[in-house]
Structures are given as C-alpha cells and as structure tokens.
Coordinates of C-alpha atoms in Angstrom, one line a residue:
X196 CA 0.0 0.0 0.0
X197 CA 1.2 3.2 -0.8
X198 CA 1.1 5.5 2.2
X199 CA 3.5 7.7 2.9
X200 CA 6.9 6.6 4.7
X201 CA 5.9 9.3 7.8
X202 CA 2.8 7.8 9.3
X203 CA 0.8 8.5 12.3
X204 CA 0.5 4.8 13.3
X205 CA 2.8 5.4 16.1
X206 CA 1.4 8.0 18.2
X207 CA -2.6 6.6 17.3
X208 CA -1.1 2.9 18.8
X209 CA 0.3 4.8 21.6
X210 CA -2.9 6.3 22.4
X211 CA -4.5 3.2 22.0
X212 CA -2.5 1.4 24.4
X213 CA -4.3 2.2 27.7
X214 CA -8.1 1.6 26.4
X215 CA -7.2 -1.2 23.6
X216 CA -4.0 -3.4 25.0
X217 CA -4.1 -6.4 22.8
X218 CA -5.2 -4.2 19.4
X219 CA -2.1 -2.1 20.0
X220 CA 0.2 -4.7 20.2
X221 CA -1.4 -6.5 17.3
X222 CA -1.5 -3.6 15.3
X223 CA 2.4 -3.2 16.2
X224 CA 3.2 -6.6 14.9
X225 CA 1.7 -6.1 11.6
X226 CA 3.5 -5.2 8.6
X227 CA 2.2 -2.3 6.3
X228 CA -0.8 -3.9 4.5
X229 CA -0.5 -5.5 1.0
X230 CA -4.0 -5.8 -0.1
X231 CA -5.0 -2.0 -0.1
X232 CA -4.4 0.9 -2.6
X233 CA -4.6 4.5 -1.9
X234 CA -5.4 7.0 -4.1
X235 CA -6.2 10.4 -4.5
X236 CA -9.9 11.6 -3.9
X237 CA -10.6 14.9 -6.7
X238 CA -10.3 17.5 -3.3
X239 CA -6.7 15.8 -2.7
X240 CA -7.5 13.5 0.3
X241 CA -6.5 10.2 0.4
X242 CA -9.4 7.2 -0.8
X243 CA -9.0 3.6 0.5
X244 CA -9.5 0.8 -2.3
X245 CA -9.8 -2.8 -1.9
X246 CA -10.8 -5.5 -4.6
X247 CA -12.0 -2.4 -6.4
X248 CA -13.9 -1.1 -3.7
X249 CA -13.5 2.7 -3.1
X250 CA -14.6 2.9 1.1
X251 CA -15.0 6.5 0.8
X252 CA -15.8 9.1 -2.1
X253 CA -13.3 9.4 -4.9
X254 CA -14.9 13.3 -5.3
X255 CA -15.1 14.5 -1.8
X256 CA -15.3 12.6 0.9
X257 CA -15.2 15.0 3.6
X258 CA -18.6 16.2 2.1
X259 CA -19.9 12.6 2.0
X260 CA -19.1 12.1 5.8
X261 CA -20.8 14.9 6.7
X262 CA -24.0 13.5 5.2
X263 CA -23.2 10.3 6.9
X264 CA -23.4 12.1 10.1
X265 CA -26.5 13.5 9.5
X266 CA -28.5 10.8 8.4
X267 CA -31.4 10.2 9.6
X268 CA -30.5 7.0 11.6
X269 CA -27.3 9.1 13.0
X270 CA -30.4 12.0 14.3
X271 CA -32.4 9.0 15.5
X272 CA -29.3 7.6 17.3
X273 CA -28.6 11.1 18.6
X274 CA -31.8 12.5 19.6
X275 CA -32.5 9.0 21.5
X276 CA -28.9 9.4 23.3
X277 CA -27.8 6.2 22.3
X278 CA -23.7 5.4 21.3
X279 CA -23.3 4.5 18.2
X280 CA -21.7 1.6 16.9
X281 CA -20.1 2.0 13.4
X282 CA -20.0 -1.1 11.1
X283 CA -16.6 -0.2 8.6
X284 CA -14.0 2.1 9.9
X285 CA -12.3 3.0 6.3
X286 CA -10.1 5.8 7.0
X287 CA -12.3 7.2 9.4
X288 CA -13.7 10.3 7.4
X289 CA -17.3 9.4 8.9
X290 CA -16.1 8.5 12.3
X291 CA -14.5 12.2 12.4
X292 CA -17.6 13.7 11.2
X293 CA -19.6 11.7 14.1
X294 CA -17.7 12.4 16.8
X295 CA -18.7 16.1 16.2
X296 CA -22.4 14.7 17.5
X297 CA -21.7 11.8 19.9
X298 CA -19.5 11.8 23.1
X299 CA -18.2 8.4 22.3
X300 CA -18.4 6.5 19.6
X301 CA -17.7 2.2 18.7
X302 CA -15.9 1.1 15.5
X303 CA -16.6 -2.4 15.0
X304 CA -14.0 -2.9 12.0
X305 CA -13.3 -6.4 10.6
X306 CA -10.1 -5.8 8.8
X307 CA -7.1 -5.1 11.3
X308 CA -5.1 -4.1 8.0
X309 CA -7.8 -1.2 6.8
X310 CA -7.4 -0.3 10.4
X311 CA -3.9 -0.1 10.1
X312 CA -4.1 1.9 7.2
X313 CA -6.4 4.0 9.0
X314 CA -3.9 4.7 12.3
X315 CA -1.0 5.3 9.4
X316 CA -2.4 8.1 7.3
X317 CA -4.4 10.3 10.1
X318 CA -3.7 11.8 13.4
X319 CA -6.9 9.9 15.9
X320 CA -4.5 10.8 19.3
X321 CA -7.2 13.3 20.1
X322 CA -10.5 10.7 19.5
X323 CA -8.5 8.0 20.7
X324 CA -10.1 8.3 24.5
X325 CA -13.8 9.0 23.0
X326 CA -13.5 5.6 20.6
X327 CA -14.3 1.8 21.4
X328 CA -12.5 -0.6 18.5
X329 CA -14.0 -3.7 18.3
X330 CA -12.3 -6.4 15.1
X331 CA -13.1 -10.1 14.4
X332 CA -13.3 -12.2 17.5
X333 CA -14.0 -9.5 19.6
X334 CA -17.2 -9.9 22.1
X335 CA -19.7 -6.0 22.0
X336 CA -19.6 -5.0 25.7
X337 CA -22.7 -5.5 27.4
X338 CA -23.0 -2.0 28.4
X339 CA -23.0 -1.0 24.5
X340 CA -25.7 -3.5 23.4
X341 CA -27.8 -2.4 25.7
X342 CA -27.9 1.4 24.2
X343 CA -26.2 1.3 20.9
X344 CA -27.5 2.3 17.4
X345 CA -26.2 0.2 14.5
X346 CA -24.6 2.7 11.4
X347 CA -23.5 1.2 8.7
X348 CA -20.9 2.0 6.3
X349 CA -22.1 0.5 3.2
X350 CA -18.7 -0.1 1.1
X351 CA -17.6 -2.2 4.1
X352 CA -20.5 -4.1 4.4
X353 CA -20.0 -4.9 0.4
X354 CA -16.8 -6.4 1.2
X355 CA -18.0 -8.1 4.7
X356 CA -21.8 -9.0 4.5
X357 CA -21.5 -11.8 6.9
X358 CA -20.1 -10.1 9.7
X359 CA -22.2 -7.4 9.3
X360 CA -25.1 -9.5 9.3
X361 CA -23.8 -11.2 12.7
X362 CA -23.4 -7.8 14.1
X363 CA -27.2 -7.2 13.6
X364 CA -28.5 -10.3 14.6
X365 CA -26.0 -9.1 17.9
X366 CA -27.5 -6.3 18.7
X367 CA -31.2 -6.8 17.6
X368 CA -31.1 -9.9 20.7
X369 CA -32.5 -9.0 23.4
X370 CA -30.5 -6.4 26.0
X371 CA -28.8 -8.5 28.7
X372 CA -29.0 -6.1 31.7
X373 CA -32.8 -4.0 30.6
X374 CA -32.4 -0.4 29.9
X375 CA -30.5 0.4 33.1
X376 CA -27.2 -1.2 31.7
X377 CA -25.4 1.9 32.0
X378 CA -26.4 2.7 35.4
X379 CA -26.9 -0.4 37.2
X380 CA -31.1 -1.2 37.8
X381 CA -33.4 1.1 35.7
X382 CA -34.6 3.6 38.1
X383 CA -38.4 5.2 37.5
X384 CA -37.7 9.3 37.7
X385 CA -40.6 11.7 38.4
X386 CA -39.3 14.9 36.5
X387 CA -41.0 17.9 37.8
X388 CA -40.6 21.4 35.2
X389 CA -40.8 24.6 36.4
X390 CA -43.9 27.0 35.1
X391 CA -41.4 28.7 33.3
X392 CA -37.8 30.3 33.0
X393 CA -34.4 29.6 32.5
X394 CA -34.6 26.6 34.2
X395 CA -37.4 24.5 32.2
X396 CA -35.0 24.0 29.3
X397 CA -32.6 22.8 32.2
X398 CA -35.2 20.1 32.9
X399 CA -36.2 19.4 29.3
X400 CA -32.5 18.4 28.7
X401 CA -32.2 16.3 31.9
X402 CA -35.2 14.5 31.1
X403 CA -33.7 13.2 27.8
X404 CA -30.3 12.8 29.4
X405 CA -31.8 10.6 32.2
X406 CA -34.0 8.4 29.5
X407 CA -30.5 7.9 27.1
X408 CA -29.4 6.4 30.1
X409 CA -32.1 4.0 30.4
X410 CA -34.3 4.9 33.1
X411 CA -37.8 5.6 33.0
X412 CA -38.8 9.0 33.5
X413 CA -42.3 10.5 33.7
X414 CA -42.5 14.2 33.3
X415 CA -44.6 16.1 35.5
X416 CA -45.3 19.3 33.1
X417 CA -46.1 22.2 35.1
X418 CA -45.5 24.9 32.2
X419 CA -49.9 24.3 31.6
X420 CA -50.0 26.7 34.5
X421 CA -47.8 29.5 33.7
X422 CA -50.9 31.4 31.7
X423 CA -52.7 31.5 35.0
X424 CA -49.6 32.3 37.0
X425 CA -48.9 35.4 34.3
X426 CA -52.4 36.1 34.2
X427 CA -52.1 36.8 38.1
X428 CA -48.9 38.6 38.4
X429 CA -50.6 41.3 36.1
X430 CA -53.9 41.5 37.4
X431 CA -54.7 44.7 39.1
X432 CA -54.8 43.9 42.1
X433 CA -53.4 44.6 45.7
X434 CA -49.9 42.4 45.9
X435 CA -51.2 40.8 49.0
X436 CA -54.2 39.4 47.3
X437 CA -52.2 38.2 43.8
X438 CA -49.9 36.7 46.7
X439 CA -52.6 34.8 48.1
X440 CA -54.1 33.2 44.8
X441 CA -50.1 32.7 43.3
X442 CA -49.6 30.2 46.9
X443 CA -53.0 28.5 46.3
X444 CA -51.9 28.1 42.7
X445 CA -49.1 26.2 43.7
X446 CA -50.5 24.4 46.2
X447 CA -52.9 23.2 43.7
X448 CA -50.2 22.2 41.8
X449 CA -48.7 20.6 44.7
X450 CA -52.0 18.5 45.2
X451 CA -51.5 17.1 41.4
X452 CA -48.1 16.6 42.0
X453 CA -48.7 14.3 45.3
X454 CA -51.7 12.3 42.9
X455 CA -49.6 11.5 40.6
X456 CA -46.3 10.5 42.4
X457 CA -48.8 8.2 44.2
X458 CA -50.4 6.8 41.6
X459 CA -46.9 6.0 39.7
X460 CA -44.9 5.4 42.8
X461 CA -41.7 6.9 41.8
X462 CA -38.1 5.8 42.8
X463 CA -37.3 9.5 42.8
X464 CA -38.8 12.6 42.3
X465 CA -36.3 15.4 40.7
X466 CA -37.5 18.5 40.4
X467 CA -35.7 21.3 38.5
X468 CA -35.6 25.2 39.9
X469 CA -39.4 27.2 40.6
X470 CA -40.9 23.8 40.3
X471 CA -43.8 24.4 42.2
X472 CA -43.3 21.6 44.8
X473 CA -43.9 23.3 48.7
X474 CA -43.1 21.9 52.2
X475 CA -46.4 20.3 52.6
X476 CA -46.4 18.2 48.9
X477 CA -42.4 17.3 50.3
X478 CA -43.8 15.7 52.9
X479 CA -46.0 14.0 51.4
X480 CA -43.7 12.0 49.5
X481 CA -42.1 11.2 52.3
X482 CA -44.9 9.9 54.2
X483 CA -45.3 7.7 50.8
X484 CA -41.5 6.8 50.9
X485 CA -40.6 8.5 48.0
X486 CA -37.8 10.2 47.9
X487 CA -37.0 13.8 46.2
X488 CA -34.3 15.7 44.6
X489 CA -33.7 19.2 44.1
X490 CA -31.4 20.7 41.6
X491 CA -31.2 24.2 42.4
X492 CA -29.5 25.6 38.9
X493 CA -30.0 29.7 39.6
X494 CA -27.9 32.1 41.6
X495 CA -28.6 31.8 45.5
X496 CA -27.5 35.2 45.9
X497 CA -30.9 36.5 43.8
X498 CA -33.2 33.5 44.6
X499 CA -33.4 33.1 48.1
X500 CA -36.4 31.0 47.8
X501 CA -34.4 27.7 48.3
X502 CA -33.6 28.7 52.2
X503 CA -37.2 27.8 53.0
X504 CA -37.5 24.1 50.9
X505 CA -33.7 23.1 51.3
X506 CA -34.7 21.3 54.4
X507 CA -37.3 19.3 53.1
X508 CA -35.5 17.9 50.2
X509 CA -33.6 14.1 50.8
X510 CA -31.1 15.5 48.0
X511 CA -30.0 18.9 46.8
X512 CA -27.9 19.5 44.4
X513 CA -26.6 22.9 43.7
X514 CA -24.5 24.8 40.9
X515 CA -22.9 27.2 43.5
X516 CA -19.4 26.6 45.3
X517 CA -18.3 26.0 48.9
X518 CA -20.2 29.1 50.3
X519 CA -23.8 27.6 48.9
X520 CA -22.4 24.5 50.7
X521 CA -21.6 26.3 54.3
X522 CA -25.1 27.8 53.9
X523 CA -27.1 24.8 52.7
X524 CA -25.4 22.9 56.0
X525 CA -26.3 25.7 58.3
X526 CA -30.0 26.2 56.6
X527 CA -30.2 21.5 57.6
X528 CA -30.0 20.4 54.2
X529 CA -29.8 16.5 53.8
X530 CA -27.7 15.2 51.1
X531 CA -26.0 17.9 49.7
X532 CA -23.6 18.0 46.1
X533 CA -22.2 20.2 43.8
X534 CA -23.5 19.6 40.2
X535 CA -22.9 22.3 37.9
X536 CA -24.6 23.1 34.7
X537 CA -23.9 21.3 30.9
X538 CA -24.7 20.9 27.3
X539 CA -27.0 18.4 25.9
X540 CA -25.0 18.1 22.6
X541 CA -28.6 16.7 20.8
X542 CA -29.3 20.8 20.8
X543 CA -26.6 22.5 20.9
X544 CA -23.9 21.1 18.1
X545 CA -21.6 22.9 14.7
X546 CA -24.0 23.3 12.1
X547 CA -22.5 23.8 8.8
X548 CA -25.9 24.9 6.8
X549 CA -24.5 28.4 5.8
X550 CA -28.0 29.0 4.3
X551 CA -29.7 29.0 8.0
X552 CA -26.7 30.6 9.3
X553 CA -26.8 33.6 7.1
X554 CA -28.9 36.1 8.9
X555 CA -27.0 35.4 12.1
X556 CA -23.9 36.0 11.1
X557 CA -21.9 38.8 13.1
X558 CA -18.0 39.7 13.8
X559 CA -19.7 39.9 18.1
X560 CA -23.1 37.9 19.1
X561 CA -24.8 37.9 22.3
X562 CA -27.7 35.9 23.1
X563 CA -29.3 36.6 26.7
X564 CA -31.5 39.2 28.8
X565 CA -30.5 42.6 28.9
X566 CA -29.3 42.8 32.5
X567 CA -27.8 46.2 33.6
X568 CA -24.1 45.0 33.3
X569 CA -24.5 43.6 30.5
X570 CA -25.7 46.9 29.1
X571 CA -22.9 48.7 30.5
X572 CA -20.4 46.9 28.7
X573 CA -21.5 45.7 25.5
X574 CA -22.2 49.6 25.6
X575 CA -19.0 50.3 24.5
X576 CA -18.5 47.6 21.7
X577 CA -20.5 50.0 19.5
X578 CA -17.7 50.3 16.9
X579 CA -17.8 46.6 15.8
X580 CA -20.6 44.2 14.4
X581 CA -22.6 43.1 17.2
X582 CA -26.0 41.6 17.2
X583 CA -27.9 41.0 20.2
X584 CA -30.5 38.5 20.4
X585 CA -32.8 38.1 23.7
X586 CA -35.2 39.7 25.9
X587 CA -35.6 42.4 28.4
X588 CA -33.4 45.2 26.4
X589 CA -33.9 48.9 25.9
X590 CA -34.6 49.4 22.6
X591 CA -34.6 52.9 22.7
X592 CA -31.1 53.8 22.8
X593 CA -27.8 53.2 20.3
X594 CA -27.3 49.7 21.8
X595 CA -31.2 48.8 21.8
X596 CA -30.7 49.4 17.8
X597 CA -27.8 46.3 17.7
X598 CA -30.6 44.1 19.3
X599 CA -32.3 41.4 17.1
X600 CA -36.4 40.7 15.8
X601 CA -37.0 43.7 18.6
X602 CA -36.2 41.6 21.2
X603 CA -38.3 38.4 20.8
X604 CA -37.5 35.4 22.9
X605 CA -35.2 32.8 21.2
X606 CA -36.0 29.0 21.1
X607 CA -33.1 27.0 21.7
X608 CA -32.8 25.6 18.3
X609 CA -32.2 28.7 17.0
X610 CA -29.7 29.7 20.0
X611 CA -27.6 27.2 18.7
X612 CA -27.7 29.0 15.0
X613 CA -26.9 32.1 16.9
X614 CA -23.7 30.3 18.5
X615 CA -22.4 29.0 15.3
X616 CA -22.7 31.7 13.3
X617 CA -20.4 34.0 15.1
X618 CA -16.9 35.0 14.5
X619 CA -17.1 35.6 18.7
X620 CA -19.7 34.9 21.1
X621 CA -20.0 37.7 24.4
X622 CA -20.3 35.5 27.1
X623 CA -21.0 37.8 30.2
X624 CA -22.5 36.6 33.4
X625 CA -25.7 38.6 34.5
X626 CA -25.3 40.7 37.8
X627 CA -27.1 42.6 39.8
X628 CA -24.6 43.0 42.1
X629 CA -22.2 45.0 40.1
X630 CA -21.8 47.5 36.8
X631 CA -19.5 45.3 35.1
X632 CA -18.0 41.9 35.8
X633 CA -19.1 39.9 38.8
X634 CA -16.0 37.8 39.7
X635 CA -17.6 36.9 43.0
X636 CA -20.4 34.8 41.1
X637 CA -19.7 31.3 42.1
X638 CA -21.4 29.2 39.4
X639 CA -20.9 28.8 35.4
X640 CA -23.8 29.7 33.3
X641 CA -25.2 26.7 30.5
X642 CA -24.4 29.0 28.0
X643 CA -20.3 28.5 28.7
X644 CA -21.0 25.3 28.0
X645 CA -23.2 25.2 24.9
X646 CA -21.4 27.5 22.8
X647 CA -18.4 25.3 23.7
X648 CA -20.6 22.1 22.4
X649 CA -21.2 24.1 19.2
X650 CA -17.7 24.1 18.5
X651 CA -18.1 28.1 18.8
X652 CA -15.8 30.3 20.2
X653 CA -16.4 32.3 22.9
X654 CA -14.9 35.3 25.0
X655 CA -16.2 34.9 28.9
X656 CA -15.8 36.7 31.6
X657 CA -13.1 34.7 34.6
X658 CA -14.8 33.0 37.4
X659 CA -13.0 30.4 39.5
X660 CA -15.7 27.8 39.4
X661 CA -14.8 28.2 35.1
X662 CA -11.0 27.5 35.9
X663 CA -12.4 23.9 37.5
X664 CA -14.1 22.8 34.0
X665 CA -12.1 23.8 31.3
X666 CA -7.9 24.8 30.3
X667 CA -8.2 28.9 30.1
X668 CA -5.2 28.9 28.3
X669 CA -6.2 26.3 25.0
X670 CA -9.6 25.9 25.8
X671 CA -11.4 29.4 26.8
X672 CA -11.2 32.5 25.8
X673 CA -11.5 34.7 29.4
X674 CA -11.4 38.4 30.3
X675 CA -10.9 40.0 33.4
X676 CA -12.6 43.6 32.5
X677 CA -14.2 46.1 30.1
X678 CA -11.0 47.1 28.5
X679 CA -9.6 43.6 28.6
X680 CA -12.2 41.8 26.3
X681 CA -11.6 45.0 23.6
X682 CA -8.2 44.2 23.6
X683 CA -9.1 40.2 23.2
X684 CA -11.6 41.1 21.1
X685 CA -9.1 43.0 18.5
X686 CA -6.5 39.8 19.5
X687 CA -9.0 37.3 18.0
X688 CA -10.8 39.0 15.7
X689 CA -7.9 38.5 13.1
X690 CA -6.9 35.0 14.3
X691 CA -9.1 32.4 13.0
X692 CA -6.8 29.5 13.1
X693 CA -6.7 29.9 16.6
X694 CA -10.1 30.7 17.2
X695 CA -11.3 27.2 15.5
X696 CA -8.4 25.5 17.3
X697 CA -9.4 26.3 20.9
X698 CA -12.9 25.8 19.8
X699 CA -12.5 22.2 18.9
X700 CA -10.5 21.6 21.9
X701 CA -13.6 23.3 24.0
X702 CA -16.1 20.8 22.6
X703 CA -13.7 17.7 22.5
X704 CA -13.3 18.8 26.6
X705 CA -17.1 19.3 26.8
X706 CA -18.7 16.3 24.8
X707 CA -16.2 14.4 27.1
X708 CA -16.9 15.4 30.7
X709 CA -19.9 18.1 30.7
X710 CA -23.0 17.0 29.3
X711 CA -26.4 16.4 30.9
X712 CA -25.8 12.4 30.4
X713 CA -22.6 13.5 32.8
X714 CA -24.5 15.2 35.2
X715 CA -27.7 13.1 35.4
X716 CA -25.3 10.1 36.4
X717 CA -23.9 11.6 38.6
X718 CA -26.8 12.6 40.5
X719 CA -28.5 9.1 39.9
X720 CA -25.0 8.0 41.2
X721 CA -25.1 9.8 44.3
X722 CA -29.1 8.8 45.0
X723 CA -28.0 5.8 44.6
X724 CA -24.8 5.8 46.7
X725 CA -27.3 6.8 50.0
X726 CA -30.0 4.2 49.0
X727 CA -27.1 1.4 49.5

C-alpha cells in the first residue's frame, strides 16, 4: 500500500495502548498492508480501495461524511442518546464527522489491515479516549448493546456482508442487563418542570439525558400553568391578594403533583428550579417513601427561595461553590452536592448549513436578557458588528438598535444558530450586584458550556468555578474587565486559526466530561450511593 513513509501509526497505537492493549500490540506486529491501494480523492484526500472497492468518495469525501453524520439514523441515534456503533471504519472520514455529534463513539471494524491503514495516514491521538475498536473475535460489551444504534458503512459491508449480518443479529437480541445497563437497575424518575424560565429547558435536557441512560422518567409538566400564573402577576390587584391566589396556585399544583407520584410510585422525584413543589407536597412523599431531589440551577444570591425548601429535600444539588455549601449545611439540608450546569450536545452542536446561518452572522453575538451590566459593557463595543438577540433590552437607545427581531424570545434551536454563526460569542455573566464583571459569582452559566458544544468560540468573563471545568489557556477565551475583552476582542478578531483550534478543543473537553448524560449520572449515582 502506498502510504506515505511518515505515518501516524505510532502516536494513534500509543494512544490506544491504555483503552485497547491487545489491538495495540497487534496492530504493532503487523506489517504495512499489502491488499489496499490508496489514491487520491478529486479534493486531494486520500481514498481507500480494496478489490475495487473505493470505502470513501473518490470526489469528496469529507462532504460525503458529513451526510453520513447527519442521516437520519445518526439523528435517530442522537436525539434517542444512544452510542453509536459503526460497522466499517475506512479511514475514518465518517467516524471524524460523528464524533462532532456523539460523546463516544464504537468502530466495529473487521479488517485489522484497513485499520492499520487507517492509524497510518491520520492523526486519531485526540478521538483515541472518545472511541471503542472492536475487530473479528471480539465480544460487543454489554453495556454497548444495551444502548447502541447500529450505522453502517455500506462499502464495508460490500466487502464483509457476513459479519455485518452477525453484528445485527447481535444487537437486535435482546439487551442483557434491561435499559438500566449503563447505570446499574433502571430507576423510574418523576421529573418535575418549572412554570417557566431559565430553568425549564434545564429540565427538558435532563429528562432526555436521564431516558439515554435508560431509566424511566415520567414528566410532570407544570408549564400548563404559567398562563394562569402570568395572568395573576398582572392583574390589578393589591400584591397581598395576587400573593394569596399565586400560593393556592401552587398548592394546587402541589395537590397534582402528590396524585400523581402516588399513583406512579416513583423511585425518585427530581424536580428542577421554581418547580412548584412546597413543604407540605415534600412531605408528602415522604410519608409515601418517596424520595425527592432538588437541583437548584440559579444564583442563590438572587433566589433566596431555596432557604425555606432546602430542608425538606432528601437531596439537593446545587451549581454554586463552597459558600452555597456552608449555607445549605447551616440552613439542615440533607444530602447535599455540587453539580454544575452542561450541554446536551442533541441541541446545541456545529452546524454547517451556511444558508440558515446567514442572517446570524456577526464579527460579536450575544444571546441573553439585557441585564444592567450587561448593558454597560457591550455599551462600549458599538464600533464593531454586534447583534444581540434576547429579551428584556432597551430598545430605545444606540445599543437597543444592535438588538435582534426587537427583542423576541429565542427557542433553543435557534440559539444554537446564533452560537455557530459567530466569529465571537460575548459571554458575560448577568449581575445585579455589580456595573460590570461579577468575579464573586460562584457558578458557570449553560451558556459557557453550549457555545463550547457548538464548537463556537467564545470570550467569557473569569470566574473560579470556570478555571475547574475547562484549560483557560487552550480551551477558553477569558477576560478580566471592560478594557480587557476590547483588547481580546481585536486579538482574536484576526486570528481564526486559533479561534477554531481552541474551539475544537472546548467541545472535544465538553462532549467528554460536561453534558447532561454526565451530570444526570452523577446525580443518579449519588441517589444511589445513599440508597445502598
């Protein structure tokens, strides 16, 4: 086989050698293959042959992974949060263009030699920890039957239609563990929304997190009242008495909540921020013996709502750092854990449509409320292109005019447009607190996170807590003040090579350690942990 006497095979086995033992020394014994040709595709890139097979497009086949990675089994796969396992490895174009989408992926590749071929020509060092191999002989893990979707890459299933076909029959046997494979035992989840706010797309996400990882949830979908609950927050009306009908609301909603956890009977109950769940519905369920969860993903500082339920919660989580701890302890809160905030990478991914990306497309993007820091400073960004897309801005004055559709609320579909179609995405934390930057903020907002999963770059302002989840050196763009992001702004403005590099590595760093399928098993984990 031609490929060239510099190869990559070295540092891709050494990467391999932790996760994949025997393939790496196998691979290492083998001598360069002999039944392979490699030529060149029309865009330059190398094409894989074998008894006149091409495995990947002689034209482009860059483009022609791409479509692979958006085909409708590889959205099905993806918007059911399974792993996929790939039949046919080739030289990877599709497996490159996947793991844009998929935390991990499994190559189930019956040639060691196009594998070798594979490890020779391309750099996989940084996939290597996000990829299962599986070859001839090799048994599918348990834990991937149980959630995998089956892609398959049709030139090697030409050339290997039998063990392709035993690979189906596989996976379509039954699961040997049920659906909670990845977890341990299934567990049935009550998932309680909030009416409304920044939190119900929180719980939308951890609902489809927690059902990828093959527990049963039941959504308790509170948004039905927020039309009342608006309806009587405008009325005019003395506060007191709108006070008085907004508690019966909820503990109306408290009632249905109680009826339904006991007619379903729970393991847990997990209710997200302003869920309307009160003292007396908490002890309810636990005069049923059901326990509940709280994950409490807003800023303590400005919600001090939580001081009065903490107690009554077997679990809270929290997005906050040691101090919400001290005062969670001090306020008799049970179980208490950090869990901080994440991507679900089924939303929030690089999209490469520059036909839907056109009208969002801006040298500076912000996409959030207008809070009053947040006004100060993107204030003075008036001499470059900035759009602004969210609520709650004053459209009345020079910055009002850089803001969006007049200042309509995004869905999050089209947040994720928004993300990718900006040379730099403003990421500053709201405050209340202060004019400008609030250092002292002690959590990391989901946006830090899903412009990362977009594979967008993004200039943020520095909290500790942001120090913790990523490398603010390769990873994150931070500044420490007004004058500091117009300088970093000018500095990567006119630096796209490294703007797409730290990107990458931001998403690669997120898709492997800070997505909701992270997060949700980690709380399931800890639930579990004090259940014995």
């Amino acid at each position: 086989m031609n490929v060239p006497v510099r190869t990559w095979l070295g540092p891709n086995i050494e990467a391999l050698a932790d996760s994949h033992p025997e393939l790496a020394r196998r691979l290492k014994a083998m001598g360069a293959p002999v039944r392979l040709e490699v030529i060149p595709a029309r865009t330059g890139r190398p094409v894989l042959i074998k008894n006149r097979v091409s495995f990947h497009s002689r034209n482009d086949p860059d483009e022609e992974a791409a479509r692979f990675a958006r085909s409708p089994q590889a959205e099905a796969a993806l918007e059911a949060g399974l792993t996929p396992i790939v039949f046919g490895f080739g030289l990877g174009y599709h497996v490159r263009a996947l793991s844009a989408f998929f935390e991990r992926l499994a190559i189930w590749e019956p040639d060691p030699e196009v594998l070798h071929a594979a490890l020779s020509l391309f750099d996989w060092t940084d996939l290597a920890p996000r990829l299962t191999f599986l070859t001839t002989g090799d048994k599918t893990p348990d834990r991937l039957k149980a959630r995998a979707a089956l892609l398959i890459h049709r030139p090697t299933e030409r050339l290997y239609p039998a063990d392709c076909a035993r690979l189906q029959r596989e996976l379509e046997a039954d699961p040997p563990s049920g659906p909670g494979t990845d977890t341990g035992s299934g567990m049935k989840i009550m998932l309680v929304t909030p009416l409304y706010g920044g939190s119900l797309p929180v719980a939308r996400h951890a609902g489809r997190a927690l059902t990828g990882l093959g527990h049963k949830v039941i959504e308790a979908d509170m948004t039905g009242l927020d039309p009342i609950h608006q309806q009587v927050k405008k009325a005019a009306a003395p506060e007191e008495r709108k006070d008085a009908v907004g508690r019966r609301l909820i503990a109306l909603a408290g009632e249905y909540l109680a009826f339904l956890a006991e007619a379903e009977r729970p393991d847990l109950v997990l209710a997200l921020a302003q869920a309307p769940l009160d003292i007396r519905t908490l002890s309810r369920l636990r005069g049923l013996g059901i326990p509940s969860a709280f994950w409490f993903v807003e800023d303590g500082r400005l919600m001090s709502y939580f001081r009065e339920v903490a107690p009554a919660y077997d679990f809270f989580f929290h997005i906050q750092g040691p101090d919400m701890d001290r005062e969670l302890k001090r306020l008799g809160a049970r179980s208490i854990h950090y869990l901080p905030l994440a991507a679900d990478p089924a939303c929030f991914r690089p999209i490469d449509d520059v036909d839907r990306l056109r009208r969002y497309r801006a040298d500076l993007s912000f996409m959030g409320s207008g809070y009053p820091n947040r006004r100060r400073v993107f204030g003075e960004l008036l001499s470059y292109d900035l759009k602004i897309w969210g609520t709650e801005w004053d459209l009345s004055t020079p910055l009002g005019a850089r803001v969006q559709d007049r200042g309509r609320r995004i869905p999050t579909e089209e947040t994720a447009a928004i993300f990718n179609a900006a040379r730099i995405n403003l990421n500053l934390h709201s405050s209340v607190f202060s004019t400008g930057l609030d250092p002292a903020g002690g959590f990391v907002n989901p946006r830090t996170f899903e412009i990362a999963a977009c594979g967008a770059f993004q200039l943020v302002d520095r909290r500790r807590p942001i120090e913790t989840h990523f490398d603010c050196e390769r990873e994150m763009a931070v500044f420490d003040d007004p004058a500091d992001l117009s300088r970093k702004i000018d500095f990567y403005l006119i630096r796209p090579e490294l703007r797409r590099d730290m990107s990458l590595r931001a998403r690669t760093r997120v898709l492997a350690e800070h997505t909701y399928t992270h997060r949700m098993r980690e709380l399931v984990r800890q639930v579990g942990r004090a259940g014995g």
